[in-house]
Amino acid sequence: MNKLILPSLCLLFVLYIFNVDLLYGRKSGIISGTVTDGVNPVAEARVRIQGSNDFVLSDSAGRFTLVSQSDSGTFESVTSGKEGWYNALRSMVVGDTAITEIEMSKLPEGDNFFYEFKEPEYCISCHQTLYLQWTESKHAGATTNPMLLQMYNGTDIFGNEGVAPGYRLDYPNLGGDCADCHAPSGALDFPGNSDLNDIIFFAGADARGVHCDFCHKVQDVEVNYATGVNGSIRVKRPQPDSPRDINIGPFDDVTTPWMGGTYRAVFTKSAYCSGCHQYSNANDVIVDDTYDSWSVSSYAQAGIQCQDCHMKPNSDSIFVTGIGLVDAVPRDPERIYNHFFRGGTSPEFLDRAAEMTVQANIREDTLHIIAAITNKGAGHKLPTGVSFRNMLLVVTAANGTDTLALISGERIPHFGGTGNLAEGNYANHPGKDFALVTRNASTGEWPVPNWQATEIFYDSRIPAEQTDTSEYKFLIPGGNEFDISVQLLYRAVYKPWADVKGWDMREYLAADTAFTLLLTAISDDGTTPPKRFILHQNFPNPFNGTTTIRYELPEASFVNVAIYNIRGQTVAILTNTRQLAGQHQIRWDGKNREGRSVPSGVYVYRIKAGKYLKTLKMVLVE
């Protein structure tokens, strides 16, 4: 009797699982089959209903089973993909118990060295959205960036020759490895020694920077410090007589026959980016460790890849147009990476990369300022990338028109710029730098461009989710009111180089706080602090130019004072720091976070101190 009961129960369970529509009002069924190469089974192929998020792996016999929400008897497009194979598709019937095969074929052996890469416009008839995104990216401008070409050739913005630094000034008979990442398809024939000028002169796809056809021919990326196609990137190009192209990517369900779609997991991994964003120079000096600094971060431990931040998926669920619409497959937008390739030097990234807190207090005749910079939003060291990117912490303390003398604390090195302070020259000014500083041991010069570096002189960058704290002590000669300003500036290049080349440094104010400290508010002479939080009306109001905001703190608090427009958008953050109990005041010059004057109108200023929150209006007039 028991021998009959057990099979019956199993049958009932199966019927229950695959006929849940009887209970819940939705219909489902199963799709089963095998993946083969026409003769033998293909194991570990990724099988899915085309466009869906979920997939299963075929077993050692090539078998698979999918669950469909469609009615039994209807057709579903089922795809299979595996690394080293073309993706394949088969229309299959839901609920059909007959064995149905999806036949796959391997990619051809070897690589076609004579293949001519297609220009990006070739892709526009099907991928207009992605093409337009790419045109706005730094990848598209990788061979036309004036700073790159002037650094490579040793010229300035006016075309004057012999203006250092310049790679060709130091090595006039070598091509160098710049093209390995800036013009990778053009550097494939002579990796590590391709003349960037020649590649640009002969035009074609090779002169189009990091373009579509190159990226989607990348089969492997070996994580190492060899530069780009000089040792870490491997491509696979179709043979001359092949009826199918080869287009490698993150999708295992792209099956347009002539396109030759094939799946590769590396496209969704940070390792893919390491080919160009981690390298050492000819002297074996590591001048870019972006991948390595990410790999030891909590971002890597959590599985957050470079693409998740710099190619964050956009809202286009169907990203094909024109003739491609015939084969368009709707997908979850979260699976589709954007092709803007947002760089870490954009305001979008810099705004969330660093957080600054500032504390100030007076001890006897000394003003103490403590600045803490936290790398809160970059998944690698801050700043990162090419070694001449740098950040400067600029600390200023004044009593009226007199600048206070620094008696203890760091000073900004010479590459902060020598000359007029008003022109952004901060060398020897109180503060510090955050940079990967390279040195040429034979000349003693630092910092030097990548190709001259023989050693890392020092690395003061801030690792992901870590905080750098520095303290500055100033002598107080007299008076009781002190203006304190602390700024964190991002610069795309060292200022002395920018000055001699005529470059715009692309300076960006990443964090800024300024406030007035009153000696009576924080002295130890028994002065009674305010009894409650108070935010006063700004004065003057209305104002033209500058206005002062006063507030009182009954206890030490973390204080945020911000300006908003009438639409609720943040215009400026005046302070975001811990302050002691007492009376405080802060000035606003009518400028936004980018340093540009805002139009006249009504603005709102808000203080948040501990649990205290207060908002008042002000009027700016021309």
XYZ file of C-alpha atoms in Angstrom:
622
model
C 0.000 0.000 0.000
C 2.822 2.403 0.971
C 4.512 1.760 -2.381
C 1.449 3.272 -4.115
C 0.975 6.206 -1.747
C 4.463 7.728 -2.161
C 4.410 8.053 -6.000
C 0.873 9.417 -5.810
C 1.922 12.080 -3.336
C 4.877 13.072 -5.543
C 2.554 13.377 -8.560
C 0.136 15.540 -6.615
C 3.005 17.792 -5.479
C 4.195 18.277 -9.072
C 0.654 19.057 -10.212
C 0.351 21.566 -7.381
C 3.588 23.356 -8.249
C 2.883 23.694 -11.967
C -0.819 24.399 -11.730
C -0.814 27.153 -9.126
C -3.051 29.085 -11.494
C -5.930 26.998 -10.119
C -5.252 28.446 -6.680
C -3.994 31.973 -7.391
C -5.594 32.872 -10.694
C -2.312 33.002 -12.668
C -1.113 30.557 -15.228
C 2.322 28.990 -15.446
C 4.010 26.098 -17.097
C 7.348 24.538 -17.659
C 9.767 24.679 -20.563
C 12.386 21.970 -20.726
C 14.991 20.955 -23.235
C 18.716 20.495 -23.809
C 21.602 22.625 -25.030
C 23.916 20.977 -27.540
C 26.498 21.776 -30.172
C 24.511 19.701 -32.640
C 26.071 16.450 -31.425
C 27.199 16.710 -27.812
C 25.553 18.351 -24.799
C 26.742 21.756 -23.627
C 26.946 22.038 -19.859
C 26.785 25.228 -17.783
C 25.098 27.270 -20.507
C 23.032 30.179 -19.176
C 19.440 29.521 -20.294
C 16.620 32.022 -19.903
C 13.377 33.203 -21.471
C 14.721 36.015 -23.625
C 14.659 39.368 -21.843
C 13.883 37.960 -18.395
C 16.088 38.519 -15.363
C 16.349 34.912 -14.234
C 18.351 32.129 -15.821
C 19.321 28.530 -15.109
C 22.468 26.614 -15.963
C 22.271 23.523 -18.121
C 23.456 20.370 -16.356
C 26.209 17.977 -17.428
C 23.803 16.418 -19.951
C 22.839 19.851 -21.312
C 19.369 19.639 -19.758
C 17.449 22.595 -18.330
C 13.997 23.451 -16.990
C 12.431 26.913 -16.899
C 9.189 28.134 -15.337
C 7.033 30.337 -17.561
C 4.076 32.479 -16.585
C 2.545 31.947 -20.022
C -0.230 29.488 -20.783
C 0.640 25.967 -21.817
C 0.810 25.658 -25.574
C 2.133 29.186 -26.163
C 5.543 29.915 -27.614
C 8.467 31.455 -25.714
C 11.823 32.586 -27.076
C 14.446 30.719 -25.066
C 18.122 31.633 -25.288
C 21.378 30.123 -24.152
C 24.759 31.739 -23.720
C 28.185 30.622 -22.586
C 31.635 32.138 -22.634
C 33.455 31.179 -25.826
C 30.196 30.399 -27.683
C 27.777 32.398 -29.790
C 24.481 33.032 -28.012
C 21.664 30.892 -29.409
C 17.855 31.068 -29.531
C 15.041 28.574 -29.977
C 11.291 29.131 -29.953
C 9.849 26.588 -27.535
C 6.325 25.549 -26.502
C 5.294 25.939 -22.880
C 4.346 22.581 -21.414
C 5.645 20.542 -24.361
C 7.198 17.341 -23.019
C 9.085 16.556 -26.221
C 12.852 17.023 -26.045
C 13.740 20.319 -27.735
C 17.334 21.287 -28.446
C 18.980 24.705 -28.473
C 21.983 24.350 -30.730
C 25.021 26.491 -29.994
C 28.268 26.984 -31.892
C 31.693 27.939 -30.636
C 33.504 31.123 -31.531
C 36.183 30.609 -34.177
C 39.707 29.876 -33.014
C 42.349 32.602 -33.057
C 42.142 36.308 -33.786
C 42.007 38.118 -37.129
C 44.895 40.599 -37.072
C 43.741 42.125 -40.377
C 40.284 43.058 -39.159
C 39.304 46.701 -39.726
C 37.365 48.122 -36.818
C 34.044 49.762 -37.574
C 33.529 53.400 -36.705
C 30.985 54.191 -33.987
C 28.452 55.484 -36.501
C 28.046 51.908 -37.722
C 26.185 51.188 -34.488
C 23.843 54.175 -34.624
C 21.146 52.539 -36.770
C 20.309 50.183 -33.900
C 21.797 51.807 -30.814
C 21.172 55.517 -31.214
C 20.665 56.161 -27.496
C 23.891 54.438 -26.479
C 25.774 56.108 -29.338
C 24.651 59.574 -28.221
C 25.617 58.787 -24.634
C 29.046 57.627 -25.796
C 29.622 60.852 -27.790
C 29.397 62.812 -24.519
C 31.872 60.570 -22.727
C 35.599 60.902 -22.166
C 35.987 57.620 -24.025
C 34.851 59.370 -27.199
C 37.316 62.192 -26.579
C 40.231 59.961 -25.658
C 42.257 60.974 -28.730
C 41.068 64.570 -29.055
C 41.588 65.772 -25.482
C 43.813 68.868 -25.841
C 45.505 68.282 -22.489
C 46.477 64.753 -23.533
C 47.913 65.873 -26.885
C 49.796 68.802 -25.366
C 51.225 66.527 -22.663
C 52.180 63.932 -25.280
C 53.816 66.369 -27.724
C 55.226 68.934 -25.291
C 53.213 71.919 -26.531
C 51.015 74.523 -24.869
C 47.469 75.614 -25.680
C 48.798 78.014 -28.327
C 50.713 75.300 -30.183
C 54.127 76.492 -29.010
C 56.581 73.599 -29.028
C 59.115 72.605 -26.413
C 56.836 73.313 -23.452
C 57.427 70.671 -20.800
C 56.171 68.318 -19.612
C 55.963 66.363 -22.857
C 56.566 62.696 -23.587
C 57.961 63.325 -27.084
C 60.329 65.941 -25.670
C 61.913 63.236 -23.516
C 61.586 60.375 -26.033
C 61.400 61.851 -29.566
C 61.961 58.492 -31.262
C 59.446 56.430 -29.305
C 55.703 56.138 -29.562
C 55.093 55.297 -25.928
C 52.130 53.566 -24.358
C 49.606 56.433 -24.305
C 47.769 54.949 -27.278
C 47.329 51.620 -25.475
C 44.436 53.148 -23.578
C 43.589 56.313 -25.500
C 43.510 54.680 -28.949
C 43.511 50.964 -28.118
C 42.401 49.565 -31.475
C 45.154 51.563 -33.192
C 47.781 50.309 -30.738
C 47.104 46.611 -31.272
C 49.818 46.212 -33.921
C 52.541 47.904 -31.850
C 51.443 47.783 -28.220
C 53.589 49.849 -25.897
C 55.135 51.806 -28.765
C 52.401 53.284 -30.965
C 52.667 56.875 -32.137
C 49.465 58.607 -31.074
C 49.959 61.302 -33.727
C 50.103 58.713 -36.528
C 46.930 57.011 -35.335
C 45.067 60.313 -35.309
C 46.476 61.344 -38.696
C 45.271 58.201 -40.481
C 41.819 58.651 -38.920
C 39.250 55.841 -39.192
C 37.900 53.980 -36.183
C 41.351 53.792 -34.581
C 41.356 57.582 -34.157
C 37.976 57.568 -32.396
C 39.316 56.862 -28.929
C 37.799 54.056 -26.899
C 35.029 53.122 -29.313
C 32.159 50.623 -29.483
C 33.687 48.033 -31.785
C 36.886 47.804 -29.773
C 35.201 47.427 -26.386
C 32.865 44.744 -27.695
C 35.762 42.773 -29.152
C 37.443 42.445 -25.740
C 37.445 38.797 -24.738
C 39.726 38.797 -21.692
C 41.257 41.295 -19.297
C 44.089 40.073 -17.141
C 44.396 42.041 -13.924
C 47.992 43.248 -13.867
C 49.999 46.438 -14.228
C 50.736 46.111 -17.951
C 49.211 49.037 -19.792
C 46.032 48.329 -21.795
C 46.664 46.376 -24.985
C 50.335 46.291 -24.007
C 49.679 43.331 -21.768
C 46.290 43.104 -20.075
C 43.577 43.369 -22.751
C 42.946 40.531 -25.236
C 40.599 40.949 -28.186
C 38.871 38.508 -30.503
C 38.052 39.601 -34.049
C 36.057 37.580 -36.619
C 37.817 35.724 -39.414
C 37.575 37.238 -42.942
C 35.328 34.448 -44.251
C 33.022 34.341 -41.238
C 29.342 35.165 -41.960
C 28.975 36.356 -38.386
C 30.536 39.239 -36.547
C 31.726 38.874 -32.962
C 30.185 41.230 -30.410
C 31.050 40.375 -26.827
C 29.073 41.816 -23.955
C 27.214 41.258 -20.674
C 24.051 39.786 -22.271
C 23.632 36.076 -22.908
C 20.339 36.576 -24.783
C 21.431 38.829 -27.696
C 20.883 36.488 -30.623
C 20.628 38.514 -33.850
C 22.463 36.076 -36.187
C 24.738 38.455 -38.102
C 25.625 40.400 -34.935
C 27.319 37.402 -33.366
C 26.443 38.203 -29.769
C 28.433 36.302 -27.169
C 28.438 36.478 -23.386
C 31.430 37.368 -21.217
C 31.168 37.805 -17.439
C 34.116 40.209 -17.255
C 31.949 42.975 -18.759
C 30.151 43.333 -15.422
C 33.316 43.185 -13.298
C 35.817 45.813 -12.212
C 38.511 43.642 -13.773
C 37.294 44.863 -17.174
C 38.209 48.439 -16.234
C 41.596 47.453 -14.794
C 43.040 47.120 -18.296
C 43.462 50.892 -18.437
C 42.768 52.045 -14.906
C 45.671 50.225 -13.307
C 49.148 50.384 -14.721
C 52.852 50.945 -14.091
C 55.335 52.842 -16.260
C 58.459 51.553 -17.986
C 60.355 51.890 -14.703
C 57.888 49.543 -12.972
C 56.514 52.394 -10.883
C 52.804 51.960 -10.212
C 51.351 55.278 -11.350
C 47.695 54.234 -11.284
C 46.329 51.758 -8.741
C 42.610 52.473 -9.079
C 41.649 48.812 -9.359
C 43.887 47.713 -6.498
C 42.615 50.425 -4.161
C 39.051 49.364 -5.007
C 39.846 45.668 -4.469
C 40.749 46.199 -0.795
C 37.740 48.405 -0.066
C 34.387 47.521 1.463
C 32.866 48.247 -1.958
C 34.651 45.243 -3.390
C 33.655 43.105 -0.415
C 30.017 44.078 -1.017
C 30.298 43.222 -4.725
C 29.929 46.836 -5.913
C 31.765 47.026 -9.232
C 33.131 50.018 -11.167
C 30.243 49.726 -13.614
C 27.684 50.071 -10.822
C 28.831 53.661 -10.213
C 30.378 54.834 -13.477
C 27.900 53.097 -15.805
C 24.862 53.219 -13.548
C 21.882 51.751 -15.452
C 19.573 54.258 -17.076
C 15.823 54.217 -17.592
C 15.719 52.972 -21.194
C 14.272 49.471 -21.129
C 14.580 49.097 -24.917
C 17.805 50.595 -26.142
C 17.633 49.735 -29.828
C 16.213 51.904 -32.602
C 15.763 51.889 -36.359
C 16.306 48.534 -38.041
C 17.218 47.053 -34.681
C 13.647 47.353 -33.478
C 12.832 44.153 -35.339
C 14.962 42.255 -32.840
C 14.383 44.532 -29.849
C 14.172 42.709 -26.526
C 12.582 44.576 -23.590
C 14.795 44.227 -20.533
C 14.817 45.371 -16.960
C 16.427 48.855 -16.998
C 18.621 47.787 -14.082
C 20.417 45.403 -16.443
C 21.311 48.065 -19.009
C 24.461 50.072 -18.337
C 24.599 53.672 -19.530
C 27.404 54.656 -21.899
C 28.186 58.109 -20.527
C 31.010 56.456 -18.548
C 30.654 59.156 -15.898
C 34.109 60.162 -14.742
C 35.050 60.682 -11.141
C 36.110 64.251 -11.943
C 32.552 65.378 -12.660
C 30.635 67.506 -10.101
C 28.119 64.667 -9.880
C 30.797 62.407 -8.372
C 32.882 64.990 -6.518
C 29.833 66.279 -4.617
C 29.324 62.922 -2.988
C 32.938 61.764 -2.808
C 34.210 63.745 0.177
C 32.735 64.962 3.445
C 34.469 67.585 5.553
C 33.952 68.465 9.210
C 35.756 71.304 10.959
C 36.172 72.052 14.660
C 37.680 75.205 16.110
C 38.478 76.264 19.645
C 40.685 78.680 21.528
C 43.161 77.602 24.192
C 44.892 80.489 25.916
C 46.510 82.479 23.089
C 46.192 79.789 20.390
C 43.451 79.091 17.860
C 43.116 75.380 17.080
C 41.425 74.190 13.867
C 40.850 70.490 13.266
C 39.750 69.394 9.781
C 38.560 65.869 9.036
C 38.114 64.744 5.411
C 36.241 61.483 4.863
C 36.253 59.562 1.604
C 32.588 58.669 1.864
C 31.572 58.124 -1.746
C 34.533 56.923 -3.826
C 35.058 53.184 -4.004
C 38.821 53.693 -4.258
C 41.399 56.194 -3.062
C 40.547 59.877 -3.322
C 41.651 61.363 -5.632
C 42.518 58.603 -8.062
C 43.405 58.066 -11.702
C 46.366 59.751 -13.389
C 48.914 60.758 -10.789
C 48.743 64.518 -11.380
C 45.201 64.756 -10.012
C 45.292 66.338 -6.578
C 43.165 67.802 -3.803
C 44.181 70.676 -1.571
C 42.908 71.435 1.922
C 43.224 75.214 2.313
C 42.979 76.529 5.887
C 42.761 80.259 6.580
C 42.360 82.095 9.888
C 42.186 85.888 10.159
C 41.504 88.639 12.659
C 39.924 91.343 10.567
C 42.328 92.040 7.726
C 45.255 90.383 9.498
C 46.005 86.748 8.693
C 46.957 84.731 11.754
C 50.409 83.140 11.854
C 50.573 79.336 11.690
C 52.674 77.952 14.533
C 51.903 74.246 14.095
C 50.469 72.167 11.266
C 51.175 71.219 7.669
C 51.635 73.543 4.727
C 50.685 73.014 1.094
C 53.663 71.928 -1.078
C 55.034 73.856 -4.033
C 52.739 72.233 -6.601
C 49.861 74.136 -4.991
C 51.095 77.107 -7.003
C 53.513 79.950 -6.252
C 52.401 83.552 -6.517
C 49.346 85.623 -5.741
C 47.038 83.901 -3.259
C 44.011 85.458 -4.938
C 44.926 83.593 -8.135
C 44.796 80.206 -6.451
C 48.464 79.901 -5.520
C 48.521 78.110 -2.177
C 52.132 76.912 -1.878
C 53.303 77.221 1.761
C 49.775 78.181 2.855
C 48.343 76.312 5.888
C 46.755 73.072 4.724
C 47.766 69.868 3.020
C 47.611 67.960 -0.230
C 46.058 64.637 -1.170
C 47.883 63.094 -4.123
C 49.990 60.231 -5.450
C 53.277 62.094 -5.814
C 55.931 60.598 -8.075
C 59.637 61.449 -8.110
C 62.621 61.142 -10.408
C 65.430 59.963 -8.149
C 68.189 60.976 -10.580
C 67.106 64.619 -10.732
C 65.373 64.835 -7.352
C 62.404 66.519 -9.014
C 58.874 65.915 -7.763
C 56.169 65.622 -8.792
C 56.999 64.360 -12.284
C 54.854 63.039 -15.156
C 54.203 59.300 -15.265
C 56.940 58.400 -17.755
C 59.680 60.162 -15.724
C 58.823 58.569 -12.388
C 61.405 56.244 -10.864
C 59.684 55.994 -7.484
C 56.626 56.957 -5.478
C 57.708 59.907 -3.340
C 54.616 59.722 -1.109
C 50.945 58.807 -1.284
C 48.636 61.016 0.788
C 45.345 59.986 -0.856
C 42.434 58.896 1.311
C 41.342 55.230 0.973
C 37.647 54.417 0.586
C 35.557 55.091 3.700
C 38.567 56.306 5.696
C 39.120 59.707 7.308
C 42.149 61.975 7.276
C 42.406 64.369 10.229
C 44.823 67.269 10.494
C 45.230 70.039 13.090
C 46.426 73.625 12.661
C 47.406 76.011 15.443
C 47.481 79.766 14.951
C 48.855 82.458 17.235
C 46.241 84.953 18.454
C 47.821 88.420 18.707
C 44.687 90.111 20.055
C 41.034 90.776 19.311
C 38.069 88.552 19.983
C 36.609 87.787 16.548
C 38.236 85.347 14.134
C 37.211 84.468 10.601
C 37.876 80.848 9.743
C 37.742 79.379 6.250
C 38.450 75.771 5.318
C 38.143 74.633 1.712
C 38.743 71.337 -0.054
C 39.713 71.926 -3.682
C 39.929 69.278 -6.373
C 42.348 69.995 -9.206
C 42.649 67.932 -12.353
C 46.347 68.817 -12.723
C 49.185 70.363 -10.743
C 49.004 74.149 -10.934
C 52.617 74.806 -12.069
C 51.976 72.586 -15.098
C 48.676 74.318 -15.773
C 50.374 77.717 -15.592
C 53.141 76.891 -18.059
C 50.816 75.080 -20.476
C 47.993 77.600 -20.215
C 45.559 74.941 -19.038
C 42.343 75.333 -17.142
C 42.990 73.248 -14.013
C 39.303 72.274 -13.862
C 39.353 73.258 -10.211
C 36.306 72.247 -8.214
C 35.290 73.230 -4.706
C 34.466 69.842 -3.214
C 33.759 71.092 0.323
C 33.696 74.519 1.913
C 33.038 75.926 5.360
C 33.489 79.440 6.705
C 32.442 80.941 10.008
C 33.318 83.555 12.591
C 34.484 82.456 16.027
C 33.848 84.845 18.935
C 36.311 84.626 21.787
C 33.652 85.563 24.375
C 31.521 82.635 23.239
C 34.105 79.984 24.026
C 36.381 81.452 26.637
C 36.988 79.791 29.965
C 36.413 82.988 31.958
C 33.000 81.957 33.187
C 30.969 83.709 30.463
C 27.493 82.210 30.428
C 26.585 80.622 27.065
C 23.187 81.255 25.477
C 20.295 79.465 27.174
C 18.646 78.276 23.955
C 19.184 77.839 20.219
C 18.487 81.039 18.287
C 18.678 81.824 14.567
C 18.577 85.571 13.917
C 17.340 87.324 10.817
C 20.184 87.995 8.433
C 21.518 91.541 8.215
C 21.222 93.458 6.039
C 18.010 92.194 4.515
C 17.288 92.776 1.680
C 20.948 92.742 0.733
C 23.194 93.289 -2.225
C 26.534 91.515 -2.226
C 27.048 90.122 1.265
C 24.833 89.420 4.250
C 25.569 88.091 7.747
C 23.691 85.292 9.501
C 23.951 85.147 13.306
C 22.984 82.231 15.531
C 23.449 81.112 19.117
C 24.214 77.661 20.464
C 23.536 76.736 24.104
C 25.741 73.667 23.758
C 28.382 72.269 21.437
C 26.615 70.924 18.354
C 27.154 69.711 14.825
C 25.924 72.677 12.787
C 24.724 72.807 9.204
C 23.762 76.158 7.669
C 22.539 75.989 4.087
C 20.930 78.279 1.504
C 18.029 77.095 -0.677
C 16.095 78.654 -3.545
C 12.303 78.831 -3.446
C 12.099 75.463 -5.271
C 13.879 73.805 -2.381
C 17.129 73.216 -4.302
C 20.405 73.572 -2.397
C 22.269 76.711 -3.467
C 25.137 76.798 -0.974
C 26.282 75.117 2.220
C 27.858 77.745 4.481
C 29.044 75.442 7.217
C 28.827 71.781 8.055
C 30.909 71.288 11.155
C 30.915 70.845 14.916
C 30.936 74.144 16.813
C 31.206 75.086 20.467
C 28.500 76.780 22.526
C 28.221 80.523 22.075
C 27.380 83.218 19.563
C 28.378 82.624 15.960
C 28.026 84.436 12.684
C 28.594 83.480 9.101
C 28.555 85.465 5.873
C 27.049 84.640 2.490
C 28.325 86.404 -0.617
C 25.377 85.528 -2.858
C 27.266 82.781 -4.688
C 26.384 79.119 -5.228
C 28.517 76.043 -4.611
C 30.273 76.525 -7.960
C 31.283 80.059 -7.003
C 28.854 81.735 -9.420
C 26.630 84.637 -8.382
C 22.963 83.705 -8.104
C 20.127 85.862 -9.506
C 18.153 88.248 -7.313
C 15.104 86.844 -5.554
C 13.864 85.230 -2.380
C 16.085 82.622 -0.736
C 15.714 80.488 2.352
C 18.430 79.832 4.907
C 18.199 76.978 7.360
C 20.151 75.965 10.429
C 20.245 72.432 11.751
C 22.060 72.126 15.079
C 21.494 68.907 16.981
C 17.706 68.554 17.111
C 17.180 72.269 16.502
C 15.867 73.169 13.038
C 14.921 76.689 11.985
C 14.280 78.324 8.609
C 14.079 82.019 7.661
C 13.769 83.939 4.392
C 16.101 86.526 2.888
C 15.938 88.712 -0.203
C 18.830 89.262 -2.589
C 18.532 92.362 -4.799
C 20.711 93.600 -7.617
